[in-house]
Coordinates of C-alpha atoms in Angstrom, one line a residue:
X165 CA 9.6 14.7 24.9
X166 CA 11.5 17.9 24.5
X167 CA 10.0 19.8 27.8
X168 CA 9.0 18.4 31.1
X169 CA 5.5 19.5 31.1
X170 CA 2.5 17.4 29.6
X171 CA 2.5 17.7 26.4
X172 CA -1.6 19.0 26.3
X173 CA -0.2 22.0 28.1
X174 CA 2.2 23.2 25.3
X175 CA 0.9 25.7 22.6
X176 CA 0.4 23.1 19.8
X177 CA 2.1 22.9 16.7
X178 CA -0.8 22.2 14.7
X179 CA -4.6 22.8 15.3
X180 CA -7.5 22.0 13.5
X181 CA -10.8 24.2 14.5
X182 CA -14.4 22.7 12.9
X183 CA -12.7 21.5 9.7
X184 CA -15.2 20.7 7.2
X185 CA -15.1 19.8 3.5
X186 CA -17.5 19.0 0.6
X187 CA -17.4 18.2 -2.9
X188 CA -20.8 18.8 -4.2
X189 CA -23.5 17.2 -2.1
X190 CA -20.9 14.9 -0.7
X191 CA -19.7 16.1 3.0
X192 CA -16.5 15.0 3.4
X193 CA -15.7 16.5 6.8
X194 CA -17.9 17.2 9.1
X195 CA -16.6 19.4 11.7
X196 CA -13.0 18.0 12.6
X197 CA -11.2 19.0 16.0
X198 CA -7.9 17.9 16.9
X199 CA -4.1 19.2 17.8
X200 CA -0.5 18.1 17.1
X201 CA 1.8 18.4 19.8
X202 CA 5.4 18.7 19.6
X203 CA 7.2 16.1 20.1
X204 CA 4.5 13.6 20.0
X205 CA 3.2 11.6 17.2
X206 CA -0.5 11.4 16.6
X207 CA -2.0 8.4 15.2
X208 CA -4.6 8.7 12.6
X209 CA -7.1 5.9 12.0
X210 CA -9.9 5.2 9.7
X211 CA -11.2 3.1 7.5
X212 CA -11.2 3.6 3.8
X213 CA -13.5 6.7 2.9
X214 CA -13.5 8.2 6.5
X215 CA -12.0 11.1 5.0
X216 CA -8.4 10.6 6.1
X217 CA -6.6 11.6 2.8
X218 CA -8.9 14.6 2.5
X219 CA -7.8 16.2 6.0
X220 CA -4.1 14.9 4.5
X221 CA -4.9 17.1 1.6
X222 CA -5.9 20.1 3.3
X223 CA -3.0 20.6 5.2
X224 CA -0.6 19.4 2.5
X225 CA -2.3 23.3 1.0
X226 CA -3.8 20.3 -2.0
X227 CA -7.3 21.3 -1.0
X228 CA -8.5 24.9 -0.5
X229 CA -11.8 26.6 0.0
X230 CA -12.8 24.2 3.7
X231 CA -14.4 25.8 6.4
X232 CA -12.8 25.9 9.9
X233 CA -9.6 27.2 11.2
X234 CA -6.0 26.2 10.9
X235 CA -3.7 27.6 13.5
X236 CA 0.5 27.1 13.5
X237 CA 1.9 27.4 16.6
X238 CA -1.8 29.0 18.1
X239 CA -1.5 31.2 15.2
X240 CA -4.2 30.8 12.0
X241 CA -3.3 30.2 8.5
X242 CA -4.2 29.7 5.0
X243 CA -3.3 26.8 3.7
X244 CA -4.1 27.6 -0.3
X245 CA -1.0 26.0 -1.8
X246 CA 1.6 23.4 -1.1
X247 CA 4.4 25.9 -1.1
X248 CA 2.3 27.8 1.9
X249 CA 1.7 24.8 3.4
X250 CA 5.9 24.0 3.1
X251 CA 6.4 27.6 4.7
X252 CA 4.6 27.4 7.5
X253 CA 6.8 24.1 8.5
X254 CA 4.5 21.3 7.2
X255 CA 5.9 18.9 5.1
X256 CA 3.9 15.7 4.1
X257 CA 4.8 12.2 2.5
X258 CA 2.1 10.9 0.9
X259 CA 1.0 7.4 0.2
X260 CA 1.1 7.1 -3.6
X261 CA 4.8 8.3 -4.5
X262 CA 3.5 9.0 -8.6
X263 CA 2.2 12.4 -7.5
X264 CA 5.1 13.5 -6.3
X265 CA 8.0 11.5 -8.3
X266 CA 9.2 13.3 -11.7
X267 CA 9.9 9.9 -14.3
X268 CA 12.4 11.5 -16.6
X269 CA 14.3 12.7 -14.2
X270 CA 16.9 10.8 -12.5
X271 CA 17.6 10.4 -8.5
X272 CA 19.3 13.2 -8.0
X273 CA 16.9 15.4 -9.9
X274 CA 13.7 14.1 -8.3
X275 CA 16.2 14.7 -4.6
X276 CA 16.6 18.1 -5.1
X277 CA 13.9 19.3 -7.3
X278 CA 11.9 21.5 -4.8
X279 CA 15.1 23.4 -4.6
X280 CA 15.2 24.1 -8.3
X281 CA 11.2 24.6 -8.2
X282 CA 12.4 27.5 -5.4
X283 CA 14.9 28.7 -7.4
X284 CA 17.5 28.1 -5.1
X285 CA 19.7 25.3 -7.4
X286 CA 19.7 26.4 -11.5
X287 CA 17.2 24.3 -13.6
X288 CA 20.0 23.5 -15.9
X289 CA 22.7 22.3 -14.4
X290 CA 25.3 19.1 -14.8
X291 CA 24.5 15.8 -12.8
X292 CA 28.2 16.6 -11.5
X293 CA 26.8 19.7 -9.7
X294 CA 23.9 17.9 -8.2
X295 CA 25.7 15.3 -6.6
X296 CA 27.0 16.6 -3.3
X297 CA 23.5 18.4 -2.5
X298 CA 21.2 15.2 -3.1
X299 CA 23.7 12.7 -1.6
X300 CA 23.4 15.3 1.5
X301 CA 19.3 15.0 1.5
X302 CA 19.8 11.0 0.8
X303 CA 22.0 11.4 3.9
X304 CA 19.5 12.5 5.9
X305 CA 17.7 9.0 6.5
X306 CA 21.6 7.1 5.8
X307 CA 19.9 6.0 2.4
X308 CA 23.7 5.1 1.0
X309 CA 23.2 5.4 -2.3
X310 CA 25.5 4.9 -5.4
X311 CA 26.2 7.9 -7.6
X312 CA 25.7 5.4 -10.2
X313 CA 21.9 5.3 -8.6
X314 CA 22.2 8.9 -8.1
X315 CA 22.5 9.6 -12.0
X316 CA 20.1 7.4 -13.0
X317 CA 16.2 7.2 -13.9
X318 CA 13.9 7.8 -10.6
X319 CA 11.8 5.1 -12.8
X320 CA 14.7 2.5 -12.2
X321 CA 13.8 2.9 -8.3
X322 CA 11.3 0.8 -6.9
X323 CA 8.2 2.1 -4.6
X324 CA 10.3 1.2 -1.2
X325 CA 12.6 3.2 -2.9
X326 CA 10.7 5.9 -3.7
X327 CA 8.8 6.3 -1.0
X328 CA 12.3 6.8 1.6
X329 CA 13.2 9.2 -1.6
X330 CA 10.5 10.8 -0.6
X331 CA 10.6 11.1 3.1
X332 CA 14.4 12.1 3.0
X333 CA 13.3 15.0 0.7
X334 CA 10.7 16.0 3.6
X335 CA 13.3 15.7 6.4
X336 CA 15.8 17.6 4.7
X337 CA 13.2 20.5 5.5
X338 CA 13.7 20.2 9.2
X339 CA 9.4 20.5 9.5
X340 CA 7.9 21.5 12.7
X341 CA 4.9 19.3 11.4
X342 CA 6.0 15.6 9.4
X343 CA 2.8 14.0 8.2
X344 CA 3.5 10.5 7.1
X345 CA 0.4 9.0 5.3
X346 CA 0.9 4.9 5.5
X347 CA 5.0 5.0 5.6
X348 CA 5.3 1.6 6.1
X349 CA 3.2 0.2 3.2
X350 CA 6.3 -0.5 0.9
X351 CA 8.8 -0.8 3.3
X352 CA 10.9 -3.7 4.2
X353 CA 11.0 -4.9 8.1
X354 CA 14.6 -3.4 8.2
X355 CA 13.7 -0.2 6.5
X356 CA 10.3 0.0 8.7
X357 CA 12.8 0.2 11.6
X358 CA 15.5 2.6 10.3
X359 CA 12.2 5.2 9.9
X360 CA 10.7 4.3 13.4
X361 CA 14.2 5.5 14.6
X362 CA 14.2 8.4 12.3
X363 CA 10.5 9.0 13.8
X364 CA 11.8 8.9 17.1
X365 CA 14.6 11.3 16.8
X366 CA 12.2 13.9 15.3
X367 CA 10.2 13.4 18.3
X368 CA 13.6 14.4 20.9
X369 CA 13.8 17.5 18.3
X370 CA 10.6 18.7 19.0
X371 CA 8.9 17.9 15.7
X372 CA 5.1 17.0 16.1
X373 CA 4.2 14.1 13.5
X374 CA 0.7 12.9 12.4
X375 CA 1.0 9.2 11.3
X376 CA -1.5 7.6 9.3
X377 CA -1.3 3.8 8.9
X378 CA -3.7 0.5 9.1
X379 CA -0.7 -1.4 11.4
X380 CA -1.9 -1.5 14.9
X381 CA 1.2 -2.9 16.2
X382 CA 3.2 0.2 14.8
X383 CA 0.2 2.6 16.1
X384 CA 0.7 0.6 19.9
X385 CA 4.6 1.3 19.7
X386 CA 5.1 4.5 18.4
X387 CA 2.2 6.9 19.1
X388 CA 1.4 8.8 22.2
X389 CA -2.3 9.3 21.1
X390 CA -4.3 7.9 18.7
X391 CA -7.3 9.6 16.6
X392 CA -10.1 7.8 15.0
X393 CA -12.1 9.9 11.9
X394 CA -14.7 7.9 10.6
X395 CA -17.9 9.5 8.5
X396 CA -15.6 12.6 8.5
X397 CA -16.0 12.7 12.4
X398 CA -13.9 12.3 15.2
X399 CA -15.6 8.9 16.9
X400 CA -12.6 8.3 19.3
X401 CA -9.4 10.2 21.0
X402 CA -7.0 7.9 23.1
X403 CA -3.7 8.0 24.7
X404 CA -1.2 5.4 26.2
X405 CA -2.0 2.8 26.6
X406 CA -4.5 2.3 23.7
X407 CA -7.7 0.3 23.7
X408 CA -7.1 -1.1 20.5
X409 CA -10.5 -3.0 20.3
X410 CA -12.2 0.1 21.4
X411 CA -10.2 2.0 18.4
X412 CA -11.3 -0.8 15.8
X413 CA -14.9 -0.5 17.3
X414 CA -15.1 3.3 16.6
X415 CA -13.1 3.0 13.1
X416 CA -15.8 0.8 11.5
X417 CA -18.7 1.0 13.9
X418 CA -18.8 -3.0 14.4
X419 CA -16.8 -5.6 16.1
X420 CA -14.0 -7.1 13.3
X421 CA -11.4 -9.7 14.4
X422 CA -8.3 -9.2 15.0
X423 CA -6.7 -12.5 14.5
X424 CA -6.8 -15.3 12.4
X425 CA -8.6 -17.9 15.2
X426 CA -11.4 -18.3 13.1
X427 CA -9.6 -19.7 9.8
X428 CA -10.4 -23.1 9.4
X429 CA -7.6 -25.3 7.2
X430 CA -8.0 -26.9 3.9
X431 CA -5.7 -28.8 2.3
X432 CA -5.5 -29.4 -1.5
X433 CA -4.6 -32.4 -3.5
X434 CA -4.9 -31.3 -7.2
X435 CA -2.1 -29.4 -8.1
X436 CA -3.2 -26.3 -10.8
X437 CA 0.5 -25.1 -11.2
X438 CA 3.7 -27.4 -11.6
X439 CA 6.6 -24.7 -11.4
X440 CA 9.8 -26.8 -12.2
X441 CA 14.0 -25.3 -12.1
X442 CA 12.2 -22.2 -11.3
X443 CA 14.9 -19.0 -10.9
X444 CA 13.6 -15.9 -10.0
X445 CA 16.7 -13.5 -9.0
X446 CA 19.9 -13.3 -11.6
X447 CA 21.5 -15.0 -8.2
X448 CA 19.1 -17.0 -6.4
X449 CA 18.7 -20.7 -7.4
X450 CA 16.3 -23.2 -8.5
X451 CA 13.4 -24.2 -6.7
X452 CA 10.3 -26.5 -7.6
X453 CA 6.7 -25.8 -6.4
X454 CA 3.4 -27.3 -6.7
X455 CA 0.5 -25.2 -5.9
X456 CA -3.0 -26.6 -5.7
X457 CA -6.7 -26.2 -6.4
X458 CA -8.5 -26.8 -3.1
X459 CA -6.0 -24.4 -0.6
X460 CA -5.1 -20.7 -0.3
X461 CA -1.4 -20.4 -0.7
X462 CA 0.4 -17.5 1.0
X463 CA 4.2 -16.4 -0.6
X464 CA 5.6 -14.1 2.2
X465 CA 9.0 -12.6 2.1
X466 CA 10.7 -9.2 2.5
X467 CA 11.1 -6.7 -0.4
X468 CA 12.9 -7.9 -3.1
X469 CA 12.8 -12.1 -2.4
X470 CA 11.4 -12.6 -5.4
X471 CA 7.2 -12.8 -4.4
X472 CA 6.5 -10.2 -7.5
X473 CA 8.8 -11.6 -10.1
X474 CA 7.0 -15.2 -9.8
X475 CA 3.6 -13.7 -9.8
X476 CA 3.9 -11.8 -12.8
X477 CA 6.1 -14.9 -14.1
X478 CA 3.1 -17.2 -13.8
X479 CA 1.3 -14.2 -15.3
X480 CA 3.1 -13.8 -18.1
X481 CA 4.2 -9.6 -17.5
X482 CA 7.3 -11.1 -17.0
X483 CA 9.7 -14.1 -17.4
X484 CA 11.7 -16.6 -15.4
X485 CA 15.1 -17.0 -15.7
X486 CA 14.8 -20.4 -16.0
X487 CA 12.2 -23.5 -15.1
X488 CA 8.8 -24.1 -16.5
X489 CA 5.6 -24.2 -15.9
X490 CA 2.6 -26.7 -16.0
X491 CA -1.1 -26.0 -15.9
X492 CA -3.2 -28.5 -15.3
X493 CA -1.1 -30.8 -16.0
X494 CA 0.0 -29.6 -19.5
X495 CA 2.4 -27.1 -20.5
X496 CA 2.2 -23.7 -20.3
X497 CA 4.4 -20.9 -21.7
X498 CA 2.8 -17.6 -20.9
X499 CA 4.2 -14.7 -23.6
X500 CA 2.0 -12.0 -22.5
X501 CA -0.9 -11.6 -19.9
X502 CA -3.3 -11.9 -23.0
X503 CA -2.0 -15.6 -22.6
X504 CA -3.1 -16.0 -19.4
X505 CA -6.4 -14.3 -19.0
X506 CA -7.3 -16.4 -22.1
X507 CA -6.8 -19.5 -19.5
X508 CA -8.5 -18.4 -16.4
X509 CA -5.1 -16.9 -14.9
X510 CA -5.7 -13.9 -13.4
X511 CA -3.2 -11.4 -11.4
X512 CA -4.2 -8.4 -8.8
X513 CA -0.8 -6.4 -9.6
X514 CA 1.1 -4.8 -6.5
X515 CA 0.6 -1.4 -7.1
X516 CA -2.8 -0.8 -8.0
X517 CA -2.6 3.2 -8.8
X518 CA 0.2 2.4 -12.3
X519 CA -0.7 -1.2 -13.0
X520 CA -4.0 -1.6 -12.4
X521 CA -6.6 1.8 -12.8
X522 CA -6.4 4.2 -15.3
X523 CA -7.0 7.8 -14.1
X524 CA -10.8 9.2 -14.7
X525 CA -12.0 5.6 -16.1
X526 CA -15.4 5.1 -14.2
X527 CA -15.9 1.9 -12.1
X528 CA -17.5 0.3 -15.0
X529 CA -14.6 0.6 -17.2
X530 CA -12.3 -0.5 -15.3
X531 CA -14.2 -3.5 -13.7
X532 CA -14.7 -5.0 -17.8
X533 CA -11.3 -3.5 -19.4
X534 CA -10.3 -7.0 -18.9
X535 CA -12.8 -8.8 -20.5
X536 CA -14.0 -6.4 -23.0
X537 CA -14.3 -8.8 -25.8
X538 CA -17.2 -10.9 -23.9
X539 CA -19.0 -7.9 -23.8
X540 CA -19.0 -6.8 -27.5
X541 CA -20.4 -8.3 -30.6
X542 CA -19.5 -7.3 -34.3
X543 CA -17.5 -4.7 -32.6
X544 CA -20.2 -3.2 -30.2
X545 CA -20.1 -3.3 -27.1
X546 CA -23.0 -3.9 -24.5
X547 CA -23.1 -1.3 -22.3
X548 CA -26.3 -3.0 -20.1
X549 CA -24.1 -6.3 -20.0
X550 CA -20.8 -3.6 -19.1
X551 CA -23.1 -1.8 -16.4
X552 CA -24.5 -5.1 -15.2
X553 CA -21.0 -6.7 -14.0
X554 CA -19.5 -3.5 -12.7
X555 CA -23.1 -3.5 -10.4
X556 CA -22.0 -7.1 -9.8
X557 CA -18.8 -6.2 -8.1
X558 CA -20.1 -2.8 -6.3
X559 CA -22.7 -5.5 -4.7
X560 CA -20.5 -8.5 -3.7
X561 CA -17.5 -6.1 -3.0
X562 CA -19.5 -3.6 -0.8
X563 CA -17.6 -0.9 -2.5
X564 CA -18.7 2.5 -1.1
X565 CA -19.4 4.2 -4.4
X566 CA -21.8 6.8 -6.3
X567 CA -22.5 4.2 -8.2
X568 CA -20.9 2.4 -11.5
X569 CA -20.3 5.4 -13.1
X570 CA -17.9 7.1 -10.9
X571 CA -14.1 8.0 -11.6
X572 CA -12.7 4.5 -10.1
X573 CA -10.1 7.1 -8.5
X574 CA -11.8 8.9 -6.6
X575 CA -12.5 6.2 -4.5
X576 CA -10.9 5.6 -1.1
X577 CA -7.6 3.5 -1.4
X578 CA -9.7 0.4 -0.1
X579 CA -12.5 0.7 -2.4
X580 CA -10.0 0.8 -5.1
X581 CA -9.0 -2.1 -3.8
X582 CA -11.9 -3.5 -3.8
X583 CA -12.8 -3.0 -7.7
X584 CA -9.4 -4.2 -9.0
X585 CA -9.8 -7.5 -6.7
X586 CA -13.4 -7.7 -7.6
X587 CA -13.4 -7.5 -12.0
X588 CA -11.4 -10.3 -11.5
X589 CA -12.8 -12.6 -9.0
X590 CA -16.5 -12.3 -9.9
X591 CA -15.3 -13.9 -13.2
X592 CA -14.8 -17.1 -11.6
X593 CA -10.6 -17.7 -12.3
X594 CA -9.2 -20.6 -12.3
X595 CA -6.4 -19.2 -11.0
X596 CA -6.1 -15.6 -8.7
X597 CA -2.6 -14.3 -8.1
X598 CA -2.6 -11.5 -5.1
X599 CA -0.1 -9.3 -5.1
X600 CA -0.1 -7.3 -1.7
X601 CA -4.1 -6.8 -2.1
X602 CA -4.1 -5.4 1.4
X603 CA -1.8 -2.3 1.0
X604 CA -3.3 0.5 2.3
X605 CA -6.7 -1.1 3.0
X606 CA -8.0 -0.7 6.0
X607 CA -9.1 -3.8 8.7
X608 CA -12.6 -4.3 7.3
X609 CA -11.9 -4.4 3.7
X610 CA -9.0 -6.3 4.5
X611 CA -11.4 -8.9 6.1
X612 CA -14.1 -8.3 3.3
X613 CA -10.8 -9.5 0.4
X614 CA -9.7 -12.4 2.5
X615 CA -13.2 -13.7 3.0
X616 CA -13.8 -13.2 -0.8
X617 CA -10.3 -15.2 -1.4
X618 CA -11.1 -18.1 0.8
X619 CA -14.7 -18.5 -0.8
X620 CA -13.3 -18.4 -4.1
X621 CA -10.8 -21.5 -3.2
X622 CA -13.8 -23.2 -1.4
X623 CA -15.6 -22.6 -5.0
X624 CA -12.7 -24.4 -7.1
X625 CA -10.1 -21.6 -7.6
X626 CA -6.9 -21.7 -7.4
X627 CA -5.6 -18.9 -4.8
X628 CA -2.3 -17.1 -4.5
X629 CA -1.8 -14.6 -2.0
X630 CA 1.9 -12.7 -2.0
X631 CA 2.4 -10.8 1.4
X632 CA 5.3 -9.1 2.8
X633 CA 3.5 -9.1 6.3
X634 CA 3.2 -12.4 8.5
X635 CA -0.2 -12.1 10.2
X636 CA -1.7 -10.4 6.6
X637 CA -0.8 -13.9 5.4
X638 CA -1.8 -15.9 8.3
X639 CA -5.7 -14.2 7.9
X640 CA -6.0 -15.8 4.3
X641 CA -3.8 -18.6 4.0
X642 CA -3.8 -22.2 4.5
X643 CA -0.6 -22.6 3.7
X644 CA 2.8 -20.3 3.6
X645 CA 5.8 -20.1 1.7
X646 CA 8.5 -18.4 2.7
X647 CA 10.4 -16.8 -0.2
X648 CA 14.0 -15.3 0.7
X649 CA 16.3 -14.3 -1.9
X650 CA 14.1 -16.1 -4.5
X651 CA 14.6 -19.3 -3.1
X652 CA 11.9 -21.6 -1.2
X653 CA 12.9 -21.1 3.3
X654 CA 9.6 -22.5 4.1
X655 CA 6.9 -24.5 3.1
X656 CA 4.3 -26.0 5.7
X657 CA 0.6 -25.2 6.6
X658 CA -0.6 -23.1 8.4
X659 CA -0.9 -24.8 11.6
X660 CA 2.3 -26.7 11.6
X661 CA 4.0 -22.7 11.9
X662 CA 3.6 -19.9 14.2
X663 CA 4.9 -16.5 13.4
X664 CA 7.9 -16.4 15.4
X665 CA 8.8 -19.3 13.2
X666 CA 7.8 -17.7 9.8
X667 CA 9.3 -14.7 11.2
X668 CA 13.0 -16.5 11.7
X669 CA 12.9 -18.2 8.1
X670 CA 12.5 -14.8 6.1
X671 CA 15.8 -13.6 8.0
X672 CA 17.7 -16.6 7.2
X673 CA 20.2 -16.3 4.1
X674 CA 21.6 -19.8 2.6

């Protein structure tokens, strides 16, 4: 803390007065109360649809026209821009990196390019003259980048990457406000911990921070109070120490486990894929896996161990480097995802928002893109057949809609979810590849994909789920792999492992 005092009885840096916001007959917010202190970081909670990205929105100066007050440092505002919101000392990092990433533009570019928006760096100017001012912002969260990765296309990073691109770009600001919407969700262990640093010197400057995430454990270590919207409501305000059960309670108005007691162990004997000399990484070596019918199979390991190059490998969106591949017992050579679907092999890509929805495609659309060709005859296709399945998914998904014909994105991040894991599991796979299906999803629809997982593995698929995060995978799986520098670390069941365990064998190198 920056003073002595409490920090209730500073003049806050931030405070919200009756916030409300609608978009049609739709009532986003409904009356929202709360302050940012400085110094102090302020956890927001709520499930998918409370109306967390909205209030995000509003102060990022994305949304205009909601009733209520704003007030900077006790004094009110108009957030009507992002550029006003930026001048009054509130800088936010939001979620899905697309909106605010140039492609085109390399590193460096995409580093300083609110400068050259502002006018204060020349929109045409050599990569030479860049340099020193973005390695300075890149500097600012010890990032250590190349200027070989400096000169290069912002495409060529990956979302971790992006993301810290991002929040170094915020920093660089020195805000009075940081609003961090789900930091964490890309983020490697080790990079995770670099930012709770970073978060935690912000706090010693005086900086009041509003962090948004679905990790409890981060929410119990870093914040000094925590906030729960849910209907567009505050439903719960808490400071240290937290009653986390109490917070979950309030985010989704019913009890929801917290841990994966309940999970009862199968144990499959039919193997669906034969993986043979399988190399992932240009470095890694060879590895051979069976994984079988009758079991949900977790892959866990940190950013860049390979999880995402053998899902899309089995896939077909990508290829081995070497090693083949058996399904049900007879070869298969994937060439292009056509390949699989054809077979029953379907994959739930990591990041739903550019692999996965298209922008203003309604829920029906995207739920039958897929399988479009089951749905048409002579060329025509069956919109009551089309409307029928997406209404299938809404139903066994419980996705929180308008109906089938709404804009799949403007959905909640969960409800998203939902539909992308949904058009492919109500089609009964024979095989369902996972890729991260809980990022950004909140507890209860986190609980509502890995009960839908485990029953389709009970009904005779064959289930994959890929997880950076250790107690993600122990929820849904009956059996973990450990993937570290795309070689097999671990391979046991559930309840042979505990976390700690788990835990130790993604850290080790060979």
């Amino acid at each position: 803390m920056p003073s002595d005092s409490s920090p209730h009885q500073q003049i806050p840096a931030l405070s919200l007065h009756d916030i409300a916001m609608s978009f049609g007959s739709n009532a986003v917010l409904k009356g929202v109360t709360m302050a940012l202190y400085p110094g102090t970081v302020t956890a927001l909670l709520g499930a998918n649809g409370a109306g967390k990205s909205t209030l995000i929105k509003i102060l990022a100066g994305v949304y205009s026209g909601n009733g209520g007050t704003i007030e900077v440092a006790g004094e009110p505002v108009v957030m009507d821009s992002p550029l006003a919101s930026a001048q009054h000392g509130i800088q936010t990092v939001h979620q899905h990196i697309g909106a605010s990433i140039i492609p085109g533009l390399s590193v460096a570019e995409n580093l300083v390019f609110e400068e050259i928006v502002q006018g204060r760096i020349p929109a045409v100017r050599s990569h030479a003259k860049l340099l020193p001012r973005a390695r300075e912002i890149a500097a600012t969260l010890d990032l250590g980048w190349s200027d070989a990765t400096l000169r290069s296309d912002v495409f060529e990073l990956g979302i971790a990457d992006g993301q810290l691109l991002l929040l170094a770009r915020a920093l660089v600001h020195r805000p009075k406000v940081l609003i961090l919407d789900e930091p964490t969700s890309t983020l490697s262990q080790a990079e995770a911990d670099r930012l709770f640093d970073v978060i935690k010197r912000l706090c010693r400057e005086g900086v009041a921070i509003l962090y948004v995430s679905h990790h409890l454990d981060e929410i119990r270590s870093l914040a000094d109070q925590l906030v729960v919207l849910r209907d567009g409501r505050i439903h719960d305000v808490q400071d240290q120490p937290f009653d986390m059960a109490v917070a979950v309670r309030s985010m989704l108005g019913k009890q929801v486990a917290l841990d994966a007691d309940t999970l009862v162990e199968k144990r499959g004997t039919v193997p669906a894929l034969e993986l043979r000399g399988v190399q992932l990484l240009r470095r890694s070596g060879q590895f051979d896996l069976d994984i079988r019918y009758g079991e949900v199979t977790g892959v866990v390991g940190l950013i860049g161990a390979g999880k995402s190059e053998l899902a899309r490998g089995i896939f077909g969106a990508g290829r081995f480097r070497a090693g083949t591949i058996r399904f049900d017992a007879k070869a298969y050579r994937p060439r292009q995802p056509a390949h699989a679907v054809e077979r029953g092999i379907y994959l739930v890509p990591e990041d739903r928002a550019s692999e996965a929805i298209l922008p203003g495609w309604s829920i029906a659309w995207t739920t039958t893109l897929p399988f479009i060709g089951r749905l048409a005859r002579a060329g025509v296709l069956n919109i009551p057949r089309e409307r029928t399945s997406a209404r299938s998914v809404i139903h066994a998904f419980g996705v929180v809609s308008t109906g089938c014909d709404q804009p799949v994105d403007a959905l909640s991040g969960g409800n998203q979810q939902k539909v992308v894991v949904g058009r492919w599991l109500t089609q009964s796979p024979r095989v369902i590849l996972l890729d991260e299906p809980f990022r950004g999803v909140d507890i209860g629809a986190r609980h509502d994909i890995c009960h839908k997982a485990r029953e389709a593995s009970e009904a005779g698929s064959c289930v994959v789920v890929f997880s950076s995060d250790v107690d993600e995978i122990r929820e849904v799986a009956d059996r973990i792999v450990v993937l570290v520098e795309g070689e097999i670390r671990m391979d046991a069941y559930t309840s042979e492992v505990d976390s700690e365990a788990i835990v130790k064998s993604m850290s080790e190198v060979a």
